[in-house]
Amino acid sequence: MQSPVYTCSLDNVTQLINRIAEKMPVYGDFGSSKTTLSPKGFFLPALEKLYETAKINDSYKITPAPPENAPFVLLGIRACDAAAIEILDGVYLNDPIDPQYKARRHASYIVTFACETMGANCFCQSVNINPAAPKGDVKAWVKNGTFFWLAQSEKGERLTELLLDLLERTIPAGNDLLPVEPPDSAPALPLPADMLSAFNAPVWDNLHRACIACGTCTFLCPTCQCYDISSHECTENSEKTHCTRQWDACLYPGFTQMAHGNPRPSKKERFRQRFMHKLVYHMQKYGTSACVGCGRCVNKCPVNMNIVKVAHVLAQEEVNAYV
Amino acid sequence: MNEQEKMRTRAKELHAAGIIKQVLAWEAGAFPSYPAPAFFTKPNAFEKIVYNEFCTANLSKYVINITEKTLIFLRPCDAHSFAQLVKENQVKRENTYVIAVGCEGCVQVDEGEARDLLESCRTCTKTDYPLFDEEINTQNNPRESTNKAARFAEVTRLDSEENTARYAFWQAHFSQCIRCNACRNICPTCHCKECVMDSDHPLDGQFYHAIRALHQDGRCTDCGQCSRVCPRGIPVHLLNRKLIYTSNK
Amino acid sequence: MSVKIVAFCCNWCSYAGADLAGTSRLNYPAQVKIIRVPCSCRVDVQFILRAFVRGADGVIVCGCHLGDCHYSTGNYHAEGRLTQLFSLLDFMGFERERVHLEWISAAEGAKFAATMDAFVTQVSALGKNERYRNMYTKAGAQNE
């Protein structure tokens, strides 16, 4: 049975948020447009301690970091980021399950917010994401000056129970109450159909040259999920070491560096890898592109390289610098 | 824009005359206000050279160790970092053909919308080109007379505050740093093959920035790219400007 | 709760000066740990910052007097580099009084002891180092 749709006046939304905040931490809000950082850091932090070792007499004691399972709420997640969280779940909640990710993910309540207009750099519709129909435990939207709230999962229903006295129930959603999908004016994201010809395309020789391999796109991307693990001496106490996990980028030279050498020896191979993964490998393996069209890389790339440009160049639709 | 046409024409002429093999300039992308640096290798693509207030990336770093004769267009800020790289033997000058280009400043772009001039452009005092082979519109380098004083205004403002206020200012900024390394990778004078900060404790906030600023000491040409590219809005270049200010005194 | 001081001393002048303080039985605070370097210009800025991150409360660099460097120009480089470092540290909000550069010759045992004494007093007034230790601040704040 579908959950009922609830409404409240726009003025009372703050009360809703405050009520939730009485029970658990709340991050984000309904008003802002895209954040610079994606929500992935709530589940896969930029830096986290996995365990600590300490020398006690002649033996070592290993203390794993306790799992973080305190509940929290993420407010105002957009459709792009909600789709990205699903992609991350596919990686971290499948065998082998990542215990740290799982603890945080299960402790989270995702309240999404439908987009009424598209940002200038957004292109989620080009990857078959409907900005007006975000997933998440609860979907919220504004229409005709009214705030709507609809639980989409059991967790969402539990959250809704906290707020019943602040919300008004409406009849189950007919289409006239649902948010309207904004018009699609974003550039297309053509996905190469043939993996080998995309991999061997001569355009990579020139296309990678503008990229400075900094990792900004990777760290801002909501689906990029790779990490590095390293151990270091604890700075306060040299008898202890910390083993930490931190974000890594396949664009970095050290990413596939191994004892024998590096199978991706130059920036060209690493640049190609990033976009082949996002545009081709993920599609072939899972049926969706790994890009959710959020546009963060478009906005923040230091040299204005971005996944749309790469896709267009690969599709060779017109004469450009790389032909 | 006048410069854009002249740049395209000169590129074609120089290539046809066999003087250059390729061109380093900017090219439009799928989004209008995001032109990216590109190496143009075929003459039929020179029509795609773009030059406008959205061409924010500094081109000089791309010619490090270049092996083919390359035409590069340099604005005053790029020209100074280019000259620094030549001085440090990172660029073979004989493999470059430099056309100096006039510049009215670039704009900050946020979510596709143009905002004000970049902070480094608002405080730009450079109108000269240390090394070049020809020029296009270099008389068109308007600079406000207030720029010279404005260049160090933020540095002196911070200097006048209490030490603890400065600490709070930088802590607030550096706690946002995600070590994306954009500031390091875009910097023309950061060209070590292996960076000392790569082998270190991950995400070491201020340590990384302090060391990096000191490694650029005396070499930084104040192009402002580091602050422009920071995705968290950290005013990285203030550290470099402080060092320049101290050594100028 | 005594402050920990790291003293980088150049082999030819200031380390010899420290030795002279010792043989002359001149007291200076025991919490000063001396690290001998060939020349004051061997001191990389990272040495100083890492010393702080690992728990030093004050760092002092000692070298030959200008003009007397065993390697002719090393101390000039050190002076230039450290002046910039100290200026930057102050700008970033770290306590300027926790770092110091001093020229001490091999004959100046008394000056060595007096300098260390004064520096320990200066740093003790500031207490244990917190700000510099936080240079390895956990970054990547997620909650914006």
CSV table of C-alpha atoms in Angstrom, one decimal, chain A residues 15-315:
chain,number,residue,atom,x,y,z
A,15,GLN,CA,9.3,23.3,12.8
A,16,LEU,CA,9.6,20.0,11.0
A,17,ILE,CA,13.3,20.3,10.8
A,18,ASN,CA,13.6,21.3,14.5
A,19,ARG,CA,11.5,18.4,15.5
A,20,ILE,CA,13.8,16.0,13.7
A,21,ALA,CA,16.8,17.8,15.1
A,22,GLU,CA,15.6,17.0,18.6
A,23,LYS,CA,16.1,13.4,18.0
A,24,MET,CA,19.2,13.2,15.8
A,25,PRO,CA,21.7,15.4,13.9
A,26,VAL,CA,20.3,16.9,10.7
A,27,TYR,CA,22.5,18.0,7.8
A,28,GLY,CA,21.5,20.1,4.8
A,29,ASP,CA,18.3,22.0,4.1
A,30,PHE,CA,15.6,22.3,1.6
A,31,GLY,CA,16.4,25.6,0.1
A,32,SER,CA,20.0,25.5,-1.2
A,33,SER,CA,21.0,24.4,-4.6
A,34,LYS,CA,23.7,21.9,-5.1
A,35,THR,CA,26.4,21.7,-2.5
A,36,THR,CA,30.0,21.8,-3.4
A,37,LEU,CA,30.7,18.4,-1.8
A,38,SER,CA,28.5,15.5,-2.6
A,39,PRO,CA,26.8,13.6,0.2
A,40,LYS,CA,29.1,10.6,-0.2
A,41,GLY,CA,31.3,11.9,2.6
A,42,PHE,CA,28.7,11.0,5.1
A,43,PHE,CA,29.1,7.4,4.2
A,44,LEU,CA,32.6,7.3,3.0
A,45,PRO,CA,34.5,10.0,4.8
A,46,ALA,CA,37.4,11.8,3.1
A,47,LEU,CA,39.6,10.4,6.0
A,48,GLU,CA,38.7,7.8,8.5
A,49,LYS,CA,40.6,5.7,11.0
A,50,LEU,CA,40.2,2.0,10.5
A,51,TYR,CA,42.2,0.7,13.4
A,52,GLU,CA,45.0,1.6,15.7
A,53,THR,CA,47.9,-0.6,16.8
A,54,ALA,CA,49.7,-0.2,20.0
A,55,LYS,CA,52.8,-1.9,21.3
A,56,ILE,CA,52.3,-3.4,24.7
A,57,ASN,CA,55.4,-5.0,26.1
A,58,ASP,CA,56.4,-7.5,23.4
A,59,SER,CA,53.0,-7.8,21.7
A,60,TYR,CA,50.7,-5.6,19.6
A,61,LYS,CA,47.2,-4.7,20.4
A,62,ILE,CA,44.9,-3.9,17.4
A,63,THR,CA,41.9,-1.8,18.2
A,64,PRO,CA,39.4,-1.3,15.4
A,65,ALA,CA,37.6,2.0,15.2
A,66,PRO,CA,34.1,1.6,16.5
A,67,PRO,CA,31.4,1.5,13.8
A,68,GLU,CA,29.5,4.8,13.5
A,69,ASN,CA,25.9,3.9,13.8
A,70,ALA,CA,24.4,7.0,15.4
A,71,PRO,CA,21.3,7.9,13.3
A,72,PHE,CA,21.3,11.1,11.3
A,73,VAL,CA,19.3,12.8,8.7
A,74,LEU,CA,20.4,14.2,5.3
A,75,LEU,CA,17.9,16.9,4.1
A,76,GLY,CA,17.4,18.2,0.7
A,77,ILE,CA,19.3,15.6,-1.3
A,78,ARG,CA,18.6,16.0,-5.0
A,79,ALA,CA,17.7,13.3,-7.5
A,80,CYS,CA,21.3,13.2,-8.9
A,81,ASP,CA,22.9,12.6,-5.5
A,82,ALA,CA,20.1,10.1,-4.5
A,83,ALA,CA,20.9,8.1,-7.6
A,84,ALA,CA,24.6,8.3,-6.8
A,85,ILE,CA,24.0,6.9,-3.3
A,86,GLU,CA,22.3,3.9,-5.0
A,87,ILE,CA,25.4,3.4,-7.1
A,88,LEU,CA,27.6,3.5,-4.1
A,89,ASP,CA,25.4,1.1,-2.3
A,90,GLY,CA,25.8,-1.3,-5.2
A,91,VAL,CA,29.6,-1.3,-4.5
A,92,TYR,CA,29.8,-1.1,-0.8
A,93,LEU,CA,26.7,-3.1,0.3
A,94,ASN,CA,27.4,-6.0,-2.0
A,95,ASP,CA,29.7,-8.9,-1.2
A,96,PRO,CA,32.2,-8.1,0.4
A,97,ILE,CA,30.1,-5.7,2.5
A,98,ASP,CA,32.0,-2.7,3.8
A,99,PRO,CA,31.2,-2.6,7.6
A,100,GLN,CA,32.0,1.1,8.0
A,101,TYR,CA,29.9,2.2,5.0
A,102,LYS,CA,27.1,-0.1,6.1
A,103,ALA,CA,26.9,1.2,9.6
A,104,ARG,CA,26.7,4.8,8.4
A,105,ARG,CA,24.3,4.0,5.6
A,106,HIS,CA,21.9,2.1,7.7
A,107,ALA,CA,22.0,4.8,10.3
A,108,SER,CA,21.0,7.5,7.8
A,109,TYR,CA,17.7,8.8,6.7
A,110,ILE,CA,17.7,10.4,3.3
A,111,VAL,CA,15.1,13.0,2.7
A,112,THR,CA,15.3,14.1,-0.9
A,113,PHE,CA,13.9,17.2,-2.5
A,114,ALA,CA,12.5,17.4,-6.1
A,115,CYS,CA,14.1,20.0,-8.4
A,116,GLU,CA,11.8,22.6,-9.9
A,117,THR,CA,14.4,24.1,-12.1
A,118,MET,CA,17.6,22.9,-13.5
A,119,GLY,CA,21.0,24.4,-12.6
A,120,ALA,CA,23.1,25.7,-15.5
A,121,ASN,CA,25.5,22.8,-15.2
A,122,CYS,CA,22.9,20.1,-14.5
A,123,PHE,CA,22.3,17.3,-17.0
A,124,CYS,CA,20.8,14.5,-15.0
A,125,GLN,CA,18.0,14.1,-17.6
A,126,SER,CA,20.7,13.2,-20.1
A,127,VAL,CA,21.5,10.1,-18.0
A,128,ASN,CA,17.8,9.2,-17.5
A,129,ILE,CA,17.4,10.6,-14.1
A,130,ASN,CA,14.1,12.4,-13.4
A,131,PRO,CA,14.9,15.4,-11.2
A,132,ALA,CA,11.3,15.6,-10.0
A,133,ALA,CA,11.2,12.1,-8.8
A,134,PRO,CA,14.2,11.6,-6.5
A,135,LYS,CA,14.6,8.3,-4.6
A,136,GLY,CA,15.4,8.4,-0.9
A,137,ASP,CA,13.6,7.4,2.3
A,138,VAL,CA,11.3,10.4,2.1
A,139,LYS,CA,10.7,12.6,-1.0
A,140,ALA,CA,9.8,16.2,-0.4
A,141,TRP,CA,8.7,18.9,-2.8
A,142,VAL,CA,7.1,22.3,-3.1
A,143,LYS,CA,4.1,22.9,-5.4
A,144,ASN,CA,1.6,25.7,-5.5
A,145,GLY,CA,3.1,27.2,-2.4
A,146,THR,CA,2.6,24.1,-0.3
A,147,PHE,CA,5.3,21.7,1.1
A,148,PHE,CA,4.7,18.0,0.4
A,149,TRP,CA,6.2,15.0,2.2
A,150,LEU,CA,6.0,11.4,1.0
A,151,ALA,CA,7.7,8.4,2.7
A,152,GLN,CA,9.2,6.0,0.2
A,153,SER,CA,10.6,3.4,2.5
A,154,GLU,CA,10.1,1.9,5.9
A,155,LYS,CA,12.7,4.2,7.3
A,156,GLY,CA,10.9,7.1,5.8
A,157,GLU,CA,7.7,6.0,7.5
A,158,ARG,CA,9.5,5.8,10.8
A,159,LEU,CA,10.7,9.4,10.3
A,160,THR,CA,7.3,10.5,9.3
A,161,GLU,CA,5.8,9.2,12.6
A,162,LEU,CA,7.9,11.7,14.5
A,163,LEU,CA,6.1,14.5,12.6
A,164,LEU,CA,2.5,13.4,12.4
A,165,ASP,CA,1.2,16.2,14.5
A,166,LEU,CA,2.9,18.8,12.3
A,167,LEU,CA,1.8,17.4,9.0
A,168,GLU,CA,-1.6,17.2,7.3
A,169,ARG,CA,-2.6,14.1,5.4
A,170,THR,CA,-3.9,14.4,1.9
A,171,ILE,CA,-5.5,12.0,-0.4
A,172,PRO,CA,-3.0,9.6,-2.0
A,173,ALA,CA,-1.0,11.4,-4.7
A,174,GLY,CA,-2.7,11.9,-7.9
A,175,ASN,CA,-0.6,13.3,-10.7
A,176,ASP,CA,-1.7,16.8,-10.2
A,177,LEU,CA,-0.1,16.9,-6.8
A,178,LEU,CA,3.2,15.5,-7.9
A,179,PRO,CA,6.1,17.7,-8.9
A,180,VAL,CA,6.5,18.5,-12.6
A,181,GLU,CA,9.6,17.5,-14.4
A,182,PRO,CA,11.5,20.6,-15.5
A,183,PRO,CA,12.1,20.9,-19.3
A,184,ASP,CA,15.3,19.2,-20.5
A,185,SER,CA,17.6,21.8,-21.9
A,186,ALA,CA,20.9,20.2,-20.9
A,187,PRO,CA,23.5,19.0,-23.3
A,188,ALA,CA,23.3,15.3,-24.1
A,189,LEU,CA,25.7,12.8,-22.7
A,190,PRO,CA,26.4,10.4,-25.6
A,191,LEU,CA,27.7,7.1,-24.3
A,192,PRO,CA,30.1,5.2,-26.6
A,193,ALA,CA,28.5,1.9,-27.6
A,194,ASP,CA,31.6,0.0,-28.5
A,195,MET,CA,34.1,-0.4,-25.6
A,196,LEU,CA,37.2,-1.3,-27.7
A,197,SER,CA,36.8,1.4,-30.3
A,198,ALA,CA,36.3,4.0,-27.5
A,199,PHE,CA,39.3,2.6,-25.6
A,200,ASN,CA,41.5,2.8,-28.7
A,201,ALA,CA,40.2,6.1,-30.0
A,202,PRO,CA,43.1,8.3,-31.1
A,203,VAL,CA,41.5,11.4,-29.5
A,204,TRP,CA,42.8,10.4,-26.1
A,205,ASP,CA,46.3,11.4,-27.2
A,206,ASN,CA,45.3,15.1,-27.3
A,207,LEU,CA,42.2,15.2,-25.1
A,208,HIS,CA,44.1,14.4,-21.8
A,209,ARG,CA,46.6,17.2,-22.2
A,210,ALA,CA,44.4,19.9,-20.7
A,211,CYS,CA,43.7,17.8,-17.6
A,212,ILE,CA,46.0,18.6,-14.7
A,213,ALA,CA,45.2,15.4,-12.9
A,214,CYS,CA,44.4,17.2,-9.7
A,215,GLY,CA,41.5,15.0,-8.5
A,216,THR,CA,39.0,17.8,-7.9
A,217,CYS,CA,36.4,16.1,-10.2
A,218,THR,CA,37.0,12.8,-8.4
A,219,PHE,CA,36.6,14.2,-4.9
A,220,LEU,CA,33.4,16.2,-5.8
A,221,CYS,CA,31.9,13.5,-7.9
A,222,PRO,CA,29.0,11.7,-6.0
A,223,THR,CA,29.8,8.3,-7.5
A,224,CYS,CA,33.6,8.3,-7.3
A,225,GLN,CA,34.3,5.8,-4.6
A,226,CYS,CA,37.9,4.7,-4.7
A,227,TYR,CA,40.1,4.9,-1.6
A,228,ASP,CA,43.6,4.3,-0.5
A,229,ILE,CA,44.6,2.7,2.8
A,230,SER,CA,47.8,3.7,4.6
A,231,SER,CA,49.4,3.3,8.0
A,232,HIS,CA,51.4,6.0,9.8
A,233,GLU,CA,53.0,6.5,13.0
A,234,CYS,CA,50.7,8.3,15.4
A,235,THR,CA,52.1,11.8,15.7
A,236,GLU,CA,51.5,12.1,19.4
A,237,ASN,CA,52.8,8.7,20.4
A,238,SER,CA,55.3,6.9,18.3
A,239,GLU,CA,54.5,3.6,19.9
A,240,LYS,CA,51.2,3.6,18.1
A,241,THR,CA,50.2,3.5,14.5
A,242,HIS,CA,47.0,4.5,12.8
A,243,CYS,CA,45.7,2.8,9.8
A,244,THR,CA,43.5,5.2,7.8
A,245,ARG,CA,41.4,5.1,4.7
A,246,GLN,CA,41.2,8.2,2.5
A,247,TRP,CA,39.8,9.2,-0.8
A,248,ASP,CA,42.0,8.4,-3.8
A,249,ALA,CA,41.8,9.3,-7.4
A,250,CYS,CA,42.5,7.1,-10.4
A,251,LEU,CA,43.9,10.2,-12.0
A,252,TYR,CA,46.8,10.2,-9.5
A,253,PRO,CA,50.0,8.7,-10.7
A,254,GLY,CA,50.3,6.5,-7.6
A,255,PHE,CA,46.9,4.9,-7.9
A,256,THR,CA,48.0,1.8,-9.9
A,257,GLN,CA,51.6,2.1,-9.0
A,258,MET,CA,52.9,-1.4,-8.1
A,259,ALA,CA,56.2,-3.0,-7.4
A,260,HIS,CA,56.7,-4.0,-11.0
A,261,GLY,CA,55.7,-0.6,-12.4
A,262,ASN,CA,52.5,1.1,-13.4
A,263,PRO,CA,50.0,-0.4,-15.9
A,264,ARG,CA,48.7,3.1,-16.5
A,265,PRO,CA,52.1,4.8,-17.0
A,266,SER,CA,51.1,8.2,-18.2
A,267,LYS,CA,48.3,10.8,-17.7
A,268,LYS,CA,46.7,9.7,-20.9
A,269,GLU,CA,46.0,6.2,-19.7
A,270,ARG,CA,44.7,7.4,-16.3
A,271,PHE,CA,42.5,10.1,-17.9
A,272,ARG,CA,41.1,7.6,-20.3
A,273,GLN,CA,40.4,5.2,-17.4
A,274,ARG,CA,38.4,7.7,-15.5
A,275,PHE,CA,36.0,8.4,-18.4
A,276,MET,CA,35.9,4.9,-19.7
A,277,HIS,CA,34.8,3.8,-16.3
A,278,LYS,CA,32.1,6.4,-16.0
A,279,LEU,CA,30.8,6.3,-19.5
A,280,VAL,CA,31.4,2.8,-20.8
A,281,TYR,CA,32.5,0.1,-18.3
A,282,HIS,CA,29.8,0.9,-15.7
A,283,MET,CA,27.1,1.0,-18.3
A,284,GLN,CA,28.1,-2.3,-19.8
A,285,LYS,CA,28.4,-4.0,-16.4
A,286,TYR,CA,25.4,-2.5,-14.6
A,287,GLY,CA,23.2,-0.9,-17.3
A,288,THR,CA,23.5,2.7,-16.0
A,289,SER,CA,26.2,5.3,-16.5
A,290,ALA,CA,28.2,6.0,-13.4
A,291,CYS,CA,27.6,9.7,-14.1
A,292,VAL,CA,24.5,11.2,-12.6
A,293,GLY,CA,24.7,14.5,-14.3
A,294,CYS,CA,25.1,16.6,-11.2
A,295,GLY,CA,27.5,19.0,-12.9
A,296,ARG,CA,30.0,19.5,-10.1
A,297,CYS,CA,32.9,18.6,-12.3
A,298,VAL,CA,31.7,21.1,-14.8
A,299,ASN,CA,31.5,23.8,-12.2
A,300,LYS,CA,34.8,23.2,-10.4
A,301,CYS,CA,37.3,21.7,-12.9
A,302,PRO,CA,40.3,24.1,-12.8
A,303,VAL,CA,40.7,23.9,-16.6
A,304,ASN,CA,37.0,23.5,-17.6
A,305,MET,CA,37.5,19.9,-18.7
A,306,ASN,CA,34.4,17.9,-17.9
A,307,ILE,CA,32.6,14.6,-18.6
A,308,VAL,CA,30.2,16.2,-21.1
A,309,LYS,CA,33.1,17.6,-23.1
A,310,VAL,CA,34.9,14.2,-23.1
A,311,ALA,CA,31.7,12.4,-24.2
A,312,HIS,CA,31.2,14.9,-27.1
A,313,VAL,CA,34.7,14.6,-28.3
A,314,LEU,CA,34.5,10.9,-28.2
A,315,ALA,CA,31.4,11.0,-30.2
